[in-house]
Short mmCIF file of C-alpha atoms and ligand atoms in Angstrom, two decimals:
data_model
loop_
_atom_site.label_atom_id
_atom_site.label_comp_id
_atom_site.label_asym_id
_atom_site.label_seq_id
_atom_site.Cartn_x
_atom_site.Cartn_y
_atom_site.Cartn_z
CA UNK A 1 219.17 37.99 24.49
CA UNK A 2 222.89 37.48 25.41
CA UNK A 3 224.36 36.99 29.07
CA UNK A 4 226.75 39.77 29.36
CA UNK A 5 229.69 39.82 32.08
CA UNK A 6 229.32 43.25 33.99
CA UNK A 7 232.36 44.44 33.08
CA UNK A 8 230.97 44.51 29.38
CA UNK A 9 227.68 46.06 30.22
CA UNK A 10 227.23 49.78 29.01
CA UNK A 11 224.62 52.28 29.56
CA UNK A 12 221.57 52.17 26.76
CA UNK A 13 221.66 48.44 27.29
CA UNK A 14 218.07 46.63 28.21
CA UNK A 15 217.65 43.90 30.59
CA UNK A 16 216.17 41.02 29.14
CA UNK A 17 215.08 39.50 32.03
CA UNK A 18 214.47 40.74 35.97
CA UNK A 19 217.82 40.89 37.91
CA UNK A 20 218.40 39.40 41.18
CA UNK A 21 221.17 39.44 43.64
CA UNK A 22 222.74 35.89 44.22
CA UNK A 23 220.83 35.68 47.42
CA UNK A 24 217.44 36.31 45.46
CA UNK A 25 216.82 39.98 46.38
CA UNK A 26 215.19 42.00 43.45
CA UNK A 27 217.05 44.46 41.91
CA UNK A 28 215.77 45.62 38.35
CA UNK A 29 212.76 44.53 36.41
CA UNK A 30 213.28 43.23 32.92
CA UNK A 31 213.04 46.01 30.33
CA UNK A 32 215.39 48.54 32.02
CA UNK A 33 217.57 50.62 30.50
CA UNK A 34 220.89 50.48 32.13
CA UNK A 35 222.33 53.69 33.14
CA UNK A 36 225.82 54.30 34.84
CA UNK A 37 224.16 54.12 38.24
CA UNK A 38 222.32 51.14 37.66
CA UNK A 39 225.43 49.58 36.55
CA UNK A 40 226.99 50.31 39.31
CA UNK A 41 224.39 49.34 41.43
CA UNK A 42 224.81 45.79 39.91
CA UNK A 43 228.43 45.99 40.77
CA UNK A 44 227.82 46.82 44.19
CA UNK A 45 225.63 43.93 44.97
CA UNK A 46 228.34 41.73 43.56
CA UNK A 47 226.72 40.43 40.48
CA UNK A 48 229.12 39.07 37.66
CA UNK A 49 226.39 39.41 34.66
CA UNK A 50 223.38 40.16 33.27
CA UNK A 51 220.96 39.08 30.28
CA UNK A 52 220.10 41.97 27.92
CA UNK A 53 219.07 42.34 24.86
CA UNK A 54 221.94 43.07 22.55
CA UNK A 55 222.97 42.06 18.86
CA UNK A 56 226.35 42.22 17.53
CA UNK A 57 229.45 42.52 19.05
CA UNK A 58 230.14 43.99 22.37
CA UNK A 59 231.83 47.22 23.35
CA UNK A 60 234.73 47.42 25.77
CA UNK A 61 238.24 45.86 25.44
CA UNK A 62 237.85 43.13 27.99
CA UNK A 63 238.21 40.33 25.80
CA UNK A 64 241.49 40.96 23.97
CA UNK A 65 240.17 43.09 21.09
CA UNK A 66 242.34 45.76 21.91
CA UNK A 67 245.57 43.50 21.69
CA UNK A 68 247.76 43.48 18.66
CA UNK A 69 246.07 40.56 16.54
CA UNK A 70 249.41 39.29 15.52
CA UNK A 71 250.67 38.87 19.24
CA UNK A 72 246.94 37.51 20.28
CA UNK A 73 247.25 34.76 17.68
CA UNK A 74 250.65 33.63 18.87
CA UNK A 75 249.35 33.40 22.16
CA UNK A 76 246.20 31.12 21.03
CA UNK A 77 248.76 29.03 19.22
CA UNK A 78 250.66 28.20 22.69
CA UNK A 79 247.31 27.55 24.23
CA UNK A 80 246.21 25.01 21.77
CA UNK A 81 249.15 22.72 23.13
CA UNK A 82 248.83 24.06 26.86
CA UNK A 83 244.94 23.23 26.76
CA UNK A 84 245.16 20.08 24.65
CA UNK A 85 243.93 18.01 27.72
CA UNK A 86 240.78 20.10 28.28
CA UNK A 87 237.57 20.03 26.60
CA UNK A 88 237.62 22.65 23.89
CA UNK A 89 233.97 23.16 23.82
CA UNK A 90 233.18 23.59 27.66
CA UNK A 91 232.26 26.82 28.40
CA UNK A 92 234.36 27.23 31.40
CA UNK A 93 237.66 26.26 29.32
CA UNK A 94 236.53 28.75 26.40
CA UNK A 95 236.29 31.11 28.96
CA UNK A 96 239.77 30.28 30.62
CA UNK A 97 241.60 29.73 27.28
CA UNK A 98 240.27 33.20 26.56
CA UNK A 99 241.54 35.15 29.79
CA UNK A 100 245.13 33.41 29.53
CA UNK A 101 245.47 34.21 25.87
CA UNK A 102 244.62 37.67 26.55
CA UNK A 103 247.02 37.87 29.62
CA UNK A 104 249.76 36.20 27.38
CA UNK A 105 249.58 38.67 24.72
CA UNK A 106 249.66 41.32 27.39
CA UNK A 107 252.92 40.05 28.59
CA UNK A 108 254.41 39.80 25.15
CA UNK A 109 253.16 43.46 24.26
CA UNK A 110 254.88 44.74 27.39
CA UNK A 111 258.23 42.84 26.62
CA UNK A 112 257.73 40.86 30.25
CA UNK A 113 258.51 37.40 30.29
CA UNK A 114 255.46 35.58 31.10
CA UNK A 115 255.82 33.12 34.08
CA UNK A 116 255.18 30.42 31.76
CA UNK A 117 256.52 27.28 32.74
CA UNK A 118 255.56 25.48 29.64
CA UNK A 119 258.65 27.69 27.75
CA UNK A 120 260.68 27.68 30.74
CA UNK A 121 260.45 23.65 31.18
CA UNK A 122 261.64 23.44 27.48
CA UNK A 123 264.86 25.63 28.60
CA UNK A 124 265.77 23.93 31.61
CA UNK A 125 264.79 20.24 31.05
CA UNK A 126 266.78 18.04 28.88
CA UNK A 127 265.20 15.53 26.70
CA UNK A 128 267.16 12.74 26.53
CA UNK A 129 266.53 9.97 23.75
CA UNK A 130 266.44 7.38 25.77
CA UNK A 131 264.29 7.67 29.01
CA UNK A 132 264.31 3.87 29.76
CA UNK A 133 266.39 4.57 33.04
CA UNK A 134 266.19 1.84 35.75
CA UNK A 135 264.38 3.47 38.44
CA UNK A 136 263.90 1.53 41.77
CA UNK A 137 260.10 1.28 43.02
CA UNK A 138 258.99 3.80 45.19
CA UNK A 139 259.36 2.64 49.17
CA UNK A 140 256.77 3.85 50.93
CA UNK A 141 258.39 2.83 54.08
CA UNK A 142 260.69 5.67 53.32
CA UNK A 143 257.99 8.23 53.41
CA UNK A 144 257.02 7.01 56.83
CA UNK A 145 260.45 7.38 58.19
CA UNK A 146 260.55 10.73 56.34
CA UNK A 147 257.28 11.75 58.02
CA UNK A 148 258.72 10.76 61.42
CA UNK A 149 261.75 12.78 61.03
CA UNK A 150 259.95 16.09 60.12
CA UNK A 151 259.59 18.52 62.98
CA UNK A 152 256.28 18.16 64.48
CA UNK A 153 253.68 21.25 64.22
CA UNK A 154 254.74 23.81 66.62
CA UNK A 155 253.75 23.55 69.89
CA UNK A 156 251.70 26.76 69.55
CA UNK A 157 249.25 24.83 67.39
CA UNK A 158 248.51 22.67 70.02
CA UNK A 159 248.38 25.28 72.61
CA UNK A 160 245.61 27.24 70.70
CA UNK A 161 243.79 23.74 69.81
CA UNK A 162 243.70 23.35 73.58
CA UNK A 163 242.11 26.93 74.09
CA UNK A 164 239.83 26.57 71.53
CA UNK A 165 238.17 23.23 73.07
CA UNK A 166 238.16 24.80 76.31
CA UNK A 167 234.65 26.40 76.51
CA UNK A 168 235.92 28.76 79.37
CA UNK A 169 238.80 30.51 77.49
CA UNK A 170 238.40 33.43 75.45
CA UNK A 171 239.78 35.47 72.25
CA UNK A 172 242.49 37.07 74.56
CA UNK A 173 243.97 33.65 75.47
CA UNK A 174 244.46 32.37 71.79
CA UNK A 175 245.72 35.73 71.16
CA UNK A 176 248.45 35.71 74.10
CA UNK A 177 249.54 32.21 72.83
CA UNK A 178 249.89 33.21 69.31
CA UNK A 179 251.86 36.54 70.41
CA UNK A 180 254.48 34.53 71.71
CA UNK A 181 255.68 33.51 68.61
CA UNK A 182 256.56 36.67 66.54
CA UNK A 183 257.30 34.96 63.43
CA UNK A 184 254.04 33.66 63.44
CA UNK A 185 252.47 36.69 64.52
CA UNK A 186 254.18 38.59 61.91
CA UNK A 187 253.01 36.58 58.96
CA UNK A 188 249.41 36.14 60.77
CA UNK A 189 249.11 40.00 61.03
CA UNK A 190 250.46 40.67 57.50
CA UNK A 191 248.03 38.52 55.75
CA UNK A 192 245.04 39.72 58.09
CA UNK A 193 246.17 43.39 56.86
CA UNK A 194 246.77 42.63 52.93
CA UNK A 195 244.34 42.18 50.02
CA UNK A 196 243.42 38.92 51.19
CA UNK A 197 240.95 40.49 53.53
CA UNK A 198 240.64 44.04 52.32
CA UNK A 199 240.13 45.69 55.80
CA UNK A 200 240.06 49.46 55.48
CA UNK A 201 241.56 49.98 58.79
CA UNK A 202 244.82 48.13 60.18
CA UNK A 203 244.50 45.25 62.51
CA UNK A 204 247.53 45.61 65.01
CA UNK A 205 247.20 43.00 67.25
CA UNK A 206 246.20 38.99 67.40
CA UNK A 207 243.37 39.84 69.72
CA UNK A 208 241.82 42.02 67.29
CA UNK A 209 242.39 39.82 64.25
CA UNK A 210 240.68 36.96 66.22
CA UNK A 211 237.79 39.30 67.07
CA UNK A 212 237.46 40.18 63.62
CA UNK A 213 238.29 37.51 61.67
CA UNK A 214 236.91 34.80 63.77
CA UNK A 215 238.65 32.10 66.04
CA UNK A 216 238.44 29.13 63.33
CA UNK A 217 238.99 31.15 60.49
CA UNK A 218 242.41 32.44 62.33
CA UNK A 219 243.19 28.99 63.46
CA UNK A 220 242.93 27.62 59.94
CA UNK A 221 245.42 30.24 58.65
CA UNK A 222 247.77 29.50 61.67
CA UNK A 223 247.59 25.98 60.72
CA UNK A 224 248.48 26.74 56.83
CA UNK A 225 251.04 29.14 58.00
CA UNK A 226 252.94 26.51 60.41
CA UNK A 227 252.69 23.66 57.55
CA UNK A 228 254.05 25.99 55.04
CA UNK A 229 257.04 27.05 57.26
CA UNK A 230 257.94 23.30 57.82
CA UNK A 231 257.68 22.62 54.30
CA UNK A 232 259.25 25.85 52.75
CA UNK A 233 262.85 24.51 53.29
CA UNK A 234 262.15 21.22 51.71
CA UNK A 235 263.84 21.74 48.27
CA UNK A 236 262.64 19.45 45.34
CA UNK A 237 265.04 18.76 42.76
CA UNK A 238 263.97 19.71 39.40
CA UNK A 239 260.80 21.81 40.67
CA UNK A 240 261.05 26.04 40.79
CA UNK A 241 260.25 26.15 44.53
CA UNK A 242 259.29 29.80 44.10
CA UNK A 243 256.83 28.61 41.31
CA UNK A 244 255.69 25.78 43.19
CA UNK A 245 254.59 27.89 46.30
CA UNK A 246 253.22 30.56 43.76
CA UNK A 247 251.13 27.86 42.67
CA UNK A 248 249.94 26.78 45.77
CA UNK A 249 249.28 30.12 47.46
CA UNK A 250 247.26 30.79 44.02
CA UNK A 251 245.25 27.69 44.36
CA UNK A 252 244.85 28.55 47.98
CA UNK A 253 243.30 32.16 47.45
CA UNK A 254 241.48 31.11 44.57
CA UNK A 255 239.50 28.20 46.35
CA UNK A 256 238.98 30.56 49.25
CA UNK A 257 237.21 32.83 46.78
CA UNK A 258 235.21 30.20 44.89
CA UNK A 259 234.39 28.73 48.44
CA UNK A 260 233.00 32.32 49.60
CA UNK A 261 230.81 32.41 46.72
CA UNK A 262 229.56 28.94 47.52
CA UNK A 263 228.63 30.48 50.98
CA UNK A 264 230.92 28.05 52.69
CA UNK A 265 231.75 28.96 56.34
CA UNK A 266 235.27 29.43 57.19
CA UNK A 267 236.78 29.66 53.81
CA UNK A 268 240.30 30.02 55.46
CA UNK A 269 239.93 26.07 55.40
CA UNK A 270 239.66 25.88 51.86
CA UNK A 271 242.73 28.40 51.46
CA UNK A 272 244.60 25.97 53.34
CA UNK A 273 243.31 22.93 51.34
CA UNK A 274 244.21 24.82 48.08
CA UNK A 275 247.64 25.51 49.67
CA UNK A 276 248.77 22.38 50.46
CA UNK A 277 246.84 20.27 47.52
CA UNK A 278 250.17 19.48 45.77
CA UNK A 279 252.34 18.99 48.92
CA UNK A 280 252.61 15.24 47.85
CA UNK A 281 254.28 15.97 44.66
CA UNK A 282 256.91 18.08 46.90
CA UNK A 283 257.53 14.86 49.11
CA UNK A 284 257.80 12.61 46.15
CA UNK A 285 260.17 14.78 44.23
CA UNK A 286 262.21 15.65 47.35
CA UNK A 287 262.68 11.88 48.07
CA UNK A 288 263.02 10.44 44.91
CA UNK A 289 264.54 13.23 42.40
CA UNK A 290 265.39 10.53 40.15
CA UNK A 291 261.78 9.43 39.35
CA UNK A 292 260.98 13.16 39.44
CA UNK A 293 263.21 14.04 36.50
CA UNK A 294 262.24 11.00 34.87
CA UNK A 295 258.42 11.55 35.01
CA UNK A 296 258.87 15.64 34.09
CA UNK A 297 260.79 14.54 31.23
CA UNK A 298 258.55 11.99 29.93
CA UNK A 299 255.13 14.30 30.36
CA UNK A 300 257.30 16.93 28.04
CA UNK A 301 258.24 14.49 25.71
CA UNK A 302 254.80 12.81 25.08
CA UNK A 303 252.71 15.89 25.74
CA UNK A 304 251.00 14.14 28.79
CA UNK A 305 249.73 15.36 31.90
CA UNK A 306 252.17 15.12 34.63
CA UNK A 307 249.80 13.33 37.30
CA UNK A 308 248.98 10.70 34.56
CA UNK A 309 252.18 9.72 33.99
CA UNK A 310 253.09 9.81 37.70
CA UNK A 311 250.25 7.39 38.09
CA UNK A 312 251.77 5.10 35.38
CA UNK A 313 255.50 5.36 36.49
CA UNK A 314 255.33 5.75 40.26
CA UNK A 315 252.08 3.50 40.39
CA UNK A 316 250.34 6.20 42.44
CA UNK A 317 248.95 9.67 42.10
CA UNK A 318 250.81 12.13 44.28
CA UNK A 319 247.80 13.53 45.42
CA UNK A 320 247.66 9.89 47.77
CA UNK A 321 251.27 10.69 49.18
CA UNK A 322 250.01 14.02 50.11
CA UNK A 323 247.02 12.48 51.83
CA UNK A 324 249.15 10.01 53.66
CA UNK A 325 251.16 12.72 54.99
CA UNK A 326 248.04 14.54 56.12
CA UNK A 327 247.00 11.59 57.98
CA UNK A 328 250.52 10.89 59.55
CA UNK A 329 250.35 14.37 60.96
CA UNK A 330 246.66 14.00 61.92
CA UNK A 331 245.34 16.82 59.79
CA UNK A 332 241.54 17.30 59.76
CA UNK A 333 240.06 14.91 58.00
CA UNK A 334 238.63 16.96 55.27
CA UNK A 335 241.58 18.56 54.53
CA UNK A 336 243.06 15.16 54.27
CA UNK A 337 240.21 14.16 51.57
CA UNK A 338 240.45 17.50 49.71
CA UNK A 339 244.26 16.97 49.26
CA UNK A 340 243.33 13.45 48.05
CA UNK A 341 240.63 13.99 45.67
CA UNK A 342 241.62 17.04 44.04
CA UNK A 343 242.45 15.33 40.71
CA UNK A 344 239.33 12.98 40.92
CA UNK A 345 236.83 15.27 43.05
CA UNK A 346 233.68 12.96 41.64
CA UNK A 347 234.98 9.85 44.28
CA UNK A 348 235.15 12.37 47.36
CA UNK A 349 232.26 12.30 49.97
CA UNK A 350 232.30 16.11 49.82
CA UNK A 351 231.88 16.62 46.11
CA UNK A 352 231.95 20.47 46.67
CA UNK A 353 235.05 21.22 48.64
CA UNK A 354 236.77 18.74 46.32
CA UNK A 355 235.18 20.57 43.35
CA UNK A 356 236.46 23.96 44.46
CA UNK A 357 240.01 22.47 44.83
CA UNK A 358 239.86 20.88 41.25
CA UNK A 359 238.47 24.27 39.72
CA UNK A 360 241.14 26.44 41.37
CA UNK A 361 243.65 23.85 40.24
CA UNK A 362 242.83 24.25 36.68
CA UNK A 363 242.17 28.13 37.13
CA UNK A 364 245.89 28.75 38.36
CA UNK A 365 247.50 26.52 35.62
CA UNK A 366 245.56 28.17 33.01
CA UNK A 367 246.60 31.46 34.16
CA UNK A 368 250.00 30.51 34.80
CA UNK A 369 250.17 31.42 38.04
CA UNK A 370 253.09 29.35 39.46
CA UNK A 371 253.67 25.98 38.70
CA UNK A 372 254.10 22.59 40.50
CA UNK A 373 255.95 21.03 37.61
CA UNK A 374 252.77 20.46 35.26
CA UNK A 375 253.04 22.69 31.86
CA UNK A 376 249.45 21.40 30.59
CA UNK A 377 246.25 23.03 31.95
CA UNK A 378 244.61 19.72 33.88
CA UNK A 379 240.99 18.97 32.66
CA UNK A 380 238.33 20.33 34.61
CA UNK A 381 235.96 17.58 35.94
CA UNK A 382 232.57 17.89 34.58
CA UNK A 383 230.97 16.52 37.85
CA UNK A 384 233.14 19.34 39.65
CA UNK A 385 231.52 21.84 37.55
CA UNK A 386 228.11 20.77 37.64
CA UNK A 387 228.24 20.47 41.51
CA UNK A 388 229.86 23.90 41.75
CA UNK A 389 226.92 25.24 39.39
CA UNK A 390 228.37 28.74 39.08
CA UNK A 391 228.71 30.64 35.61
CA UNK A 392 231.77 31.09 33.43
CA UNK A 393 231.39 34.61 33.52
CA UNK A 394 232.38 34.55 37.36
CA UNK A 395 235.75 33.04 36.36
CA UNK A 396 237.04 36.49 35.21
CA UNK A 397 236.16 38.15 38.51
CA UNK A 398 237.78 35.20 40.59
CA UNK A 399 240.93 35.49 38.47
CA UNK A 400 240.81 39.26 39.15
CA UNK A 401 240.53 38.69 42.60
CA UNK A 402 243.25 36.33 42.72
CA UNK A 403 245.55 38.69 41.01
CA UNK A 404 245.00 41.46 43.48
CA UNK A 405 246.01 39.16 46.45
CA UNK A 406 248.85 36.92 45.14
CA UNK A 407 251.52 38.82 45.25
CA UNK A 408 250.87 40.32 48.55
CA UNK A 409 250.06 37.00 50.39
CA UNK A 410 253.01 35.42 48.61
CA UNK A 411 255.37 38.04 50.41
CA UNK A 412 253.61 37.47 54.09
CA UNK A 413 254.21 33.58 53.33
CA UNK A 414 257.59 33.78 52.20
CA UNK A 415 259.07 36.95 53.36
CA UNK A 416 262.53 35.92 53.03
CA UNK A 417 262.46 35.02 49.48
CA UNK A 418 263.31 37.89 47.60
CA UNK A 419 261.58 38.42 44.12
CA UNK A 420 263.71 36.38 41.44
CA UNK A 421 265.20 33.99 44.07
CA UNK A 422 263.98 30.54 43.24
FE1 FE2 B 1 248.04 18.05 41.72
FE1 FE2 B 2 248.01 21.81 41.55
#
C-alpha cells in the first residue's frame, strides 16, 4: 500500500482505500481498478494523491528518473549544501529537494543558466579575508525618518477604502475611482486576465473585475500593486533587484495557492503578505549598504543562514524592520503580523497564516524562484508544517501552479523591467 501522486497514477492500479474529495465527497471505493477515465475524474476533483496497492518502482518520469544520472547527481551534490540548514528527514524537505534537483538537472541538460543565486552569489560577491569592518550601530531613528520621506499610499487607495466603508456605495463607485489611475488600471486588469486567475473570457473593465473577483480581493490587489509601485524604485545595494522581486512575487503566488487549499477567504490578502514579507530586508539594505555587504559576505563565508547572521550582527531580524514599516504605514494588522512572524510562525497569534508564508518562503527558496539575498533553503518550521496539515505530495502541484503564473504576474507588476535588466 503506497500513497501515490496523481501524476504517477496509471491505469490498472488498484485503490487501497476509499477515495474522497478534499471536501469529503465520496468518489471511488477501495479496490477500484483505475482507468484513464477515473484518473481524469480524480484530477478534475483537485486530488493530489491516492492510496493504491503497488509494489516496486513507479512508472512515469516525474521524479527525474529520465534525467541524465550524472547531471542529476551533480544537482543533488549542490543541493546538499543549499539544503544544509533543513531537516533532511522531513517529508516536505525530501520532496522539495527532489523537485529542486530535477529542476536544476533540467536546466543543466538544456544548457540554461539556472537562476541560482547560489552560484551567482559566489561570482558577484567578494570574499574578503578580513571581515571585521567597523559597523556603526543601526539607528532606528533613520528608519523612521526614511519612512516619513516615503510617499504616502496613493490617494486612490484612501478613496476606495472610503467607498468600501460606505454601505451605500456600489462596485461601480470603486471602478470609477480606480479607473482614474491608468497605470493602476492596466496592471490590475493585466493580473486579473493572467494565469493568476485563469478566467476563460477577458475581463476588460474594472467594474467587471470587481464583480468577478470581489471587492475585498480586488482591494488587496490594489494595495499590493500600490506598495510595490513605491518600493520598486528603491534600490538596495548588493541585491539583484529583479531577483528580489521575483522571490517576492513567487512567495506571494505560492502563499495564495496554499491559502486556497486551506479554504481561506480572500486569498489575495495572503498574496500581498507573501509579496511584502521581505520588504524589511530591502529597506535595511537600502539604508545600510555597508551592513548589507558585511552580512551577505559573512553568511556565505561561514555557510550560515542570512537571517541568523542578520539577527546576530544587526541585533534584529529584518522581519522586525518590515513590521515596523507596516505599522508606520498603518497596514492592516494581520499583514503586519504575517510579515513579522514569517521566520518564526510559531510565535504568531495567527499560526495558520504565518505558516503559509513560512512554507511559501521555503518553497520558493528551494525552487530558486528569485532570491532576496539568501542562498540557502531556510528551515521549514515544524509547527508551521503541522498547522498546515497538508500532504507533501501537494508540493509538486503548488510548484507547478506557481510556475504557471510567475512570469506573467512578474510582467504585470514590473512591465517596464525588461528581461535581463536588474
Ligand atoms: Fe525573510
Ligand atoms: Fe523570503
